[in-house]
PDB file of C-alpha atoms in Angstrom:
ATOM      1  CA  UNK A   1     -33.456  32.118  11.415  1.00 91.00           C
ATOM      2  CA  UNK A   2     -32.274  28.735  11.080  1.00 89.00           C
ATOM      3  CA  UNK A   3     -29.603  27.095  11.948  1.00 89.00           C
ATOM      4  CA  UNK A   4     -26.121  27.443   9.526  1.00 88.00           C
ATOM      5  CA  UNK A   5     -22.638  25.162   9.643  1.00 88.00           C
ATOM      6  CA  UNK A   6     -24.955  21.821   9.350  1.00 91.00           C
ATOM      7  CA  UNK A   7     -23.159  18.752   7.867  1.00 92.00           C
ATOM      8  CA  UNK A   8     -23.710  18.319   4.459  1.00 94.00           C
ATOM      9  CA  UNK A   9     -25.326  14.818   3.262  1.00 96.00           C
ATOM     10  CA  UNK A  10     -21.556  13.442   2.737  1.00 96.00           C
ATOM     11  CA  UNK A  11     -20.385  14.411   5.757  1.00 95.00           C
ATOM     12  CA  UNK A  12     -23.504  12.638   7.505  1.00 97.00           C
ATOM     13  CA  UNK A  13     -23.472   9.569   5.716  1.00 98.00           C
ATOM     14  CA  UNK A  14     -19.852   9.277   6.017  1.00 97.00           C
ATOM     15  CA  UNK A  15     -20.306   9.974  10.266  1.00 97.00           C
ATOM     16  CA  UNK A  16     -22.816   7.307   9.940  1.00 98.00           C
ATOM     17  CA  UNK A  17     -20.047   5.243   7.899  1.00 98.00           C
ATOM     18  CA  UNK A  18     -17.669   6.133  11.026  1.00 97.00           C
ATOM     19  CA  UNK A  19     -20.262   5.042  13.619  1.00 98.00           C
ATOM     20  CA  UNK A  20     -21.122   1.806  11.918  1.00 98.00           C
ATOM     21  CA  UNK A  21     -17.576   0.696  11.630  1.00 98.00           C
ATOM     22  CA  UNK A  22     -16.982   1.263  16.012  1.00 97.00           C
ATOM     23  CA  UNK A  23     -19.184  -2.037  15.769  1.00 97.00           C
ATOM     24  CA  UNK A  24     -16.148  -4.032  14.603  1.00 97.00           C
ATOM     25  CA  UNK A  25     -14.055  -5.977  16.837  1.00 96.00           C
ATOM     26  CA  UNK A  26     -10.913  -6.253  14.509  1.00 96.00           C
ATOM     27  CA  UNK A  27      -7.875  -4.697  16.672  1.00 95.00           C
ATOM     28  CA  UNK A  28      -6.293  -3.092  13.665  1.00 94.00           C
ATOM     29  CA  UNK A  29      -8.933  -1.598  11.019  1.00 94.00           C
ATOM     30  CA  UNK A  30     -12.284  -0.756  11.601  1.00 97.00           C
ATOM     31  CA  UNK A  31     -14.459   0.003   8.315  1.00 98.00           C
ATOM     32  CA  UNK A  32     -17.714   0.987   8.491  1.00 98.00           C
ATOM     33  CA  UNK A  33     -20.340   1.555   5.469  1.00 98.00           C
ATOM     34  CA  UNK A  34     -23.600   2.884   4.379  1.00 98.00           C
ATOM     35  CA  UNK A  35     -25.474   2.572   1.553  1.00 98.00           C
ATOM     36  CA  UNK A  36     -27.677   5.994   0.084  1.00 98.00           C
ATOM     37  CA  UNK A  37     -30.701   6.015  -2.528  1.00 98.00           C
ATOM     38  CA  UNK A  38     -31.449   8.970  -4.572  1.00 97.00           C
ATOM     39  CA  UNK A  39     -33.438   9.833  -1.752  1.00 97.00           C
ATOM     40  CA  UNK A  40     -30.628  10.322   0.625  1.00 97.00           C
ATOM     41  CA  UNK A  41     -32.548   7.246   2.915  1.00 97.00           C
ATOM     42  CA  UNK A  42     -30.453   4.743   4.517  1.00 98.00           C
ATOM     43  CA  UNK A  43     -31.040   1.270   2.327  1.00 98.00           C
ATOM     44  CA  UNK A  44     -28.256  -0.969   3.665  1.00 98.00           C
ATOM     45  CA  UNK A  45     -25.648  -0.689   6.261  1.00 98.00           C
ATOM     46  CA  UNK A  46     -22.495  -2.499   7.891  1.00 98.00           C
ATOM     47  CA  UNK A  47     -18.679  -3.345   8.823  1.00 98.00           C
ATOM     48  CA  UNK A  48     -16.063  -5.559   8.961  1.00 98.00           C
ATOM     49  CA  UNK A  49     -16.746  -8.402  10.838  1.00 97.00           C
ATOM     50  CA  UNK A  50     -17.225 -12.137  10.978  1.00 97.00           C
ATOM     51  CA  UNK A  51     -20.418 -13.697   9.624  1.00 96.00           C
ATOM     52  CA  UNK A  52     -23.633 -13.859  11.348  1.00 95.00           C
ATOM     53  CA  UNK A  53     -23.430 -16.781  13.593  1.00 96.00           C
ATOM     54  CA  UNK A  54     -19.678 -17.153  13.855  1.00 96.00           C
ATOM     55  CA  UNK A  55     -18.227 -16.261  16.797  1.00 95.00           C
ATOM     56  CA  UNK A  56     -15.997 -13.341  17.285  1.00 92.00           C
ATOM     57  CA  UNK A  57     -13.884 -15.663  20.371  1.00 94.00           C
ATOM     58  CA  UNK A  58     -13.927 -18.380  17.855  1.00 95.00           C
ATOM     59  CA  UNK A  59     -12.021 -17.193  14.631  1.00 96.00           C
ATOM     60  CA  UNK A  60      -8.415 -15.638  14.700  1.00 95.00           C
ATOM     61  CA  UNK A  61      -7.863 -11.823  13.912  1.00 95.00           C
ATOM     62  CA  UNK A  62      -4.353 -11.780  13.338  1.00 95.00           C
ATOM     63  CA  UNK A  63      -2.689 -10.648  10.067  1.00 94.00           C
ATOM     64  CA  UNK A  64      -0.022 -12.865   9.746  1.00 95.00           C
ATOM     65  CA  UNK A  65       0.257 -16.229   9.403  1.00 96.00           C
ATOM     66  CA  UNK A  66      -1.428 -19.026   7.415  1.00 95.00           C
ATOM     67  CA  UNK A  67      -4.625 -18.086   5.789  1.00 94.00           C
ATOM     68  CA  UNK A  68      -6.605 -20.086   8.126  1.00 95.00           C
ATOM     69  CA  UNK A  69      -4.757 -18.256  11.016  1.00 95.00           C
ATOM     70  CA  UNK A  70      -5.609 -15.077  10.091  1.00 96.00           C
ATOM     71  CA  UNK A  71      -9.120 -13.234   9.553  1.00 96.00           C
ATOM     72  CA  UNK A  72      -8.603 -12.736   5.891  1.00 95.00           C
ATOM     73  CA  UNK A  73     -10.578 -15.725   5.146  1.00 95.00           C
ATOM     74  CA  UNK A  74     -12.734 -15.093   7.889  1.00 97.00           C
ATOM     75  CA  UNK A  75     -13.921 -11.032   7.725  1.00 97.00           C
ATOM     76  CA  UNK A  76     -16.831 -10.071   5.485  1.00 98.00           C
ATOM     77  CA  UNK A  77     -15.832  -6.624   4.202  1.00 98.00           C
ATOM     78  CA  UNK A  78     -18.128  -3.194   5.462  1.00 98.00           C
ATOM     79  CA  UNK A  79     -19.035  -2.833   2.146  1.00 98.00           C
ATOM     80  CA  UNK A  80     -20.473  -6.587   1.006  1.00 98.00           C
ATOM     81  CA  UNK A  81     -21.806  -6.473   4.432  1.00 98.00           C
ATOM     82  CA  UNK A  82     -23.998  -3.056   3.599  1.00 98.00           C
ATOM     83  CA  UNK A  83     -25.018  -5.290   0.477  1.00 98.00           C
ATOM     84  CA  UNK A  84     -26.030  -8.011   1.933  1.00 98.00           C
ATOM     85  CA  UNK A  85     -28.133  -6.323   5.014  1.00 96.00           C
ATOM     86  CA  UNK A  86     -29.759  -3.917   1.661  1.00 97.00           C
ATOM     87  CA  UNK A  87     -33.380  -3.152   2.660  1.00 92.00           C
ATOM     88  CA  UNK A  88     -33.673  -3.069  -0.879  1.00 96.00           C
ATOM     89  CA  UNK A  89     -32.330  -2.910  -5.039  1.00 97.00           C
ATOM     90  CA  UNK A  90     -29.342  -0.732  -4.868  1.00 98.00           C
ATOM     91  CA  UNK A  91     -28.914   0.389  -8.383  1.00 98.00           C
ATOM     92  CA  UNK A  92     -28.405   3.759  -8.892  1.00 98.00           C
ATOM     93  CA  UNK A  93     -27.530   4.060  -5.102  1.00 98.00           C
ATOM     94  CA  UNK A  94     -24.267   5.747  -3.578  1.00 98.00           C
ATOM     95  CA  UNK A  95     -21.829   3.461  -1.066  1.00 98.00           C
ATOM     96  CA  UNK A  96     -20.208   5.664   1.474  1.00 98.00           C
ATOM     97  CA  UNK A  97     -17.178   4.199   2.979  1.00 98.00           C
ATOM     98  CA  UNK A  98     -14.433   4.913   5.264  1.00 96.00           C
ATOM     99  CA  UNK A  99     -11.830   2.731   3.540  1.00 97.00           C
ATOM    100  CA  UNK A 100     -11.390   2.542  -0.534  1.00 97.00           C
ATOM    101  CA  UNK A 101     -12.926  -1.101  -1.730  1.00 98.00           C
ATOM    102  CA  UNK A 102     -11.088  -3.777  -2.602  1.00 97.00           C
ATOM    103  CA  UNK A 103     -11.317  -5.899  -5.800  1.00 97.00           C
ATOM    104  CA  UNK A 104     -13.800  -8.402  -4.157  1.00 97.00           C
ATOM    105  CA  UNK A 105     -16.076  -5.819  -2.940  1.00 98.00           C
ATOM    106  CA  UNK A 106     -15.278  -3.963  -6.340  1.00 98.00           C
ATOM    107  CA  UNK A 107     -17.196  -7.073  -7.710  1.00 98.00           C
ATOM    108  CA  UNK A 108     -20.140  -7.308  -5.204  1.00 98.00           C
ATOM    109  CA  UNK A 109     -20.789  -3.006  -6.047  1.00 98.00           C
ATOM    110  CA  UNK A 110     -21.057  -3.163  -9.665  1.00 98.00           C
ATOM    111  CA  UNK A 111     -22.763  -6.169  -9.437  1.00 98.00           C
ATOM    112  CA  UNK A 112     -25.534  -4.625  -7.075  1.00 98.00           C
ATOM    113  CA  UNK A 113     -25.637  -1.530  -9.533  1.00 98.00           C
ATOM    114  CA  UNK A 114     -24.089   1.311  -7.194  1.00 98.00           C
ATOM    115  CA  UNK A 115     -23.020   4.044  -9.178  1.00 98.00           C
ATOM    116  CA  UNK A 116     -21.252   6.312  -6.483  1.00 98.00           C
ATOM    117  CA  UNK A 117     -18.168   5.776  -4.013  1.00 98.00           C
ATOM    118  CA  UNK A 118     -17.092   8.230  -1.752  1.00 98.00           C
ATOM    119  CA  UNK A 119     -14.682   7.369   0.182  1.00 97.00           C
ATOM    120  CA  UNK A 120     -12.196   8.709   2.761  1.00 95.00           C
ATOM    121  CA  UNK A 121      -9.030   6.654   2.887  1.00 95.00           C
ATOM    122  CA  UNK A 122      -7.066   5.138   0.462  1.00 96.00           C
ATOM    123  CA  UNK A 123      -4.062   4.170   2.023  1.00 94.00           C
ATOM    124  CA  UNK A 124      -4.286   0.493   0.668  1.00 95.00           C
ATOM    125  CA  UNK A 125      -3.279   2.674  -2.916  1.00 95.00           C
ATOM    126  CA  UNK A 126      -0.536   1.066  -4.335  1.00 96.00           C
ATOM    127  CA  UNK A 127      -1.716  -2.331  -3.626  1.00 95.00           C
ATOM    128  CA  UNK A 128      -2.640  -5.164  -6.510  1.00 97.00           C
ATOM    129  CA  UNK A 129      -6.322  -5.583  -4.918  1.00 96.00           C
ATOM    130  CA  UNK A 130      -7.328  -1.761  -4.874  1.00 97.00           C
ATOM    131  CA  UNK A 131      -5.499  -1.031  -8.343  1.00 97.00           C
ATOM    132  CA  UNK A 132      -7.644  -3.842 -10.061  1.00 97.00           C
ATOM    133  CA  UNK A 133     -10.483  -2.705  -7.926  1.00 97.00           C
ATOM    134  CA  UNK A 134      -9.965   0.921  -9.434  1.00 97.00           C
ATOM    135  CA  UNK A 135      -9.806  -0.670 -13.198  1.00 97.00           C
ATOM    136  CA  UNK A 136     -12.966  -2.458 -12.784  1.00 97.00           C
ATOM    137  CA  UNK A 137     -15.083   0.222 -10.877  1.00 98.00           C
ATOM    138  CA  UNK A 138     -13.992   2.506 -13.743  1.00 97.00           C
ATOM    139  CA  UNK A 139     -14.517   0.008 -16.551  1.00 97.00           C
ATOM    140  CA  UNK A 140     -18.466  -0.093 -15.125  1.00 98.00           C
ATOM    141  CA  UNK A 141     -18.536   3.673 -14.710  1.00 97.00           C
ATOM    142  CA  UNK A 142     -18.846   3.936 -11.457  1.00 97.00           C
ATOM    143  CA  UNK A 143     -18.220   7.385  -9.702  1.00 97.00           C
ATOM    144  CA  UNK A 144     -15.985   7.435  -7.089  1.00 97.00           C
ATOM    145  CA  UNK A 145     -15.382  10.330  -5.194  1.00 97.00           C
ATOM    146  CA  UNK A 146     -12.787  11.085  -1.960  1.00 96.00           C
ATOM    147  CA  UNK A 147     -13.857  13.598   0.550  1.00 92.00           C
ATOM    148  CA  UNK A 148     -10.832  15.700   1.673  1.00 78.00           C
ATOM    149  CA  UNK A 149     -12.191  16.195   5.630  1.00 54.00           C
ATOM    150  CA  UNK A 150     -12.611  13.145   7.617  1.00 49.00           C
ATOM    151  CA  UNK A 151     -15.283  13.460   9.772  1.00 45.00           C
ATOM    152  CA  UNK A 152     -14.648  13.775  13.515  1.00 47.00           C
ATOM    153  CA  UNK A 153     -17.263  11.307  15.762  1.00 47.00           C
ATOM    154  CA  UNK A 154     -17.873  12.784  19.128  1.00 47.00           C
ATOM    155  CA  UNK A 155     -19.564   9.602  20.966  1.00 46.00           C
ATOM    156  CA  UNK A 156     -19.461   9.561  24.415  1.00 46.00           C
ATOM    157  CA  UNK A 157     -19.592   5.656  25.695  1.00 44.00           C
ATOM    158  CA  UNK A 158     -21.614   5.322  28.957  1.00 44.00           C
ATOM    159  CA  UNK A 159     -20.651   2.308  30.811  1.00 45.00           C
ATOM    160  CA  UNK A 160     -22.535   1.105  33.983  1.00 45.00           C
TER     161      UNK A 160
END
């Protein structure tokens, strides 16, 4: 008999959304994202972070401040970053992330041709960036979907 109480694909792809984003080194939000084909394989992945070749010692990660004090113009986004490490063309592919998109990565995911969100948190709601991102992604038709459950990561970190 096999074996029953398996994740389902969102819940994996989101856990695989969860464990990307632990690779971040902002202190205060860690997003993490994964791109699906029809085919429920892994095409792109990533998270918030600086670009490659800028140092993480180098560039502030405050959130207040000056713009060139903070890592707002610093931080590529989990989701542009899952674009831009795609193994290959996205359209008609699904984005799993942990945090809703903003209006620049709104931009970057129609553009690729995604045609699924889901997403887990929204908490960023209310704010100018997400409610034009919302307009947009539902201008292009894309699908966006919460999941009610956040999925719980049990990762034990070995240290030597």
């Amino acid at each position: 008999m096999k074996r029953e109480h398996v994740l389902s694909w969102d819940e994996y792809f989101m856990g695989l959304a969860h464990l990307s984003a632990m690779r971040s080194k902002d202190p205060s939000t860690q997003v993490g994202a994964v791109i699906v084909d029809q085919e429920h394989k892994v095409v792109g992945i990533g998270y918030n972070g600086l670009p490659i070749g800028c140092s993480d010692d180098e560039f502030p990660w405050d959130r207040e401040g000056g713009m060139l004090e903070t890592k707002y113009a610093f931080v590529v986004h989990a989701e542009l970053n899952a674009i831009l490490n795609s193994t290959r063309d996205l359209h008609g592919c699904t984005l799993y992330v942990s945090l809703f998109p903003c209006n620049e990565c709104a931009k970057a995911i129609i553009q690729s041709g995604i045609r699924k969100i889901v997403y887990e948190d929204d908490k960023y709601a209310a704010a100018d960036n997400v409610i034009a991102s919302k307009k947009m992604l539902n201008a292009a038709g894309v699908e966006l979907v919460r999941l009610g459950k956040r999925v719980q990561l049990n990762v034990d970190v070995i240290t030597d």
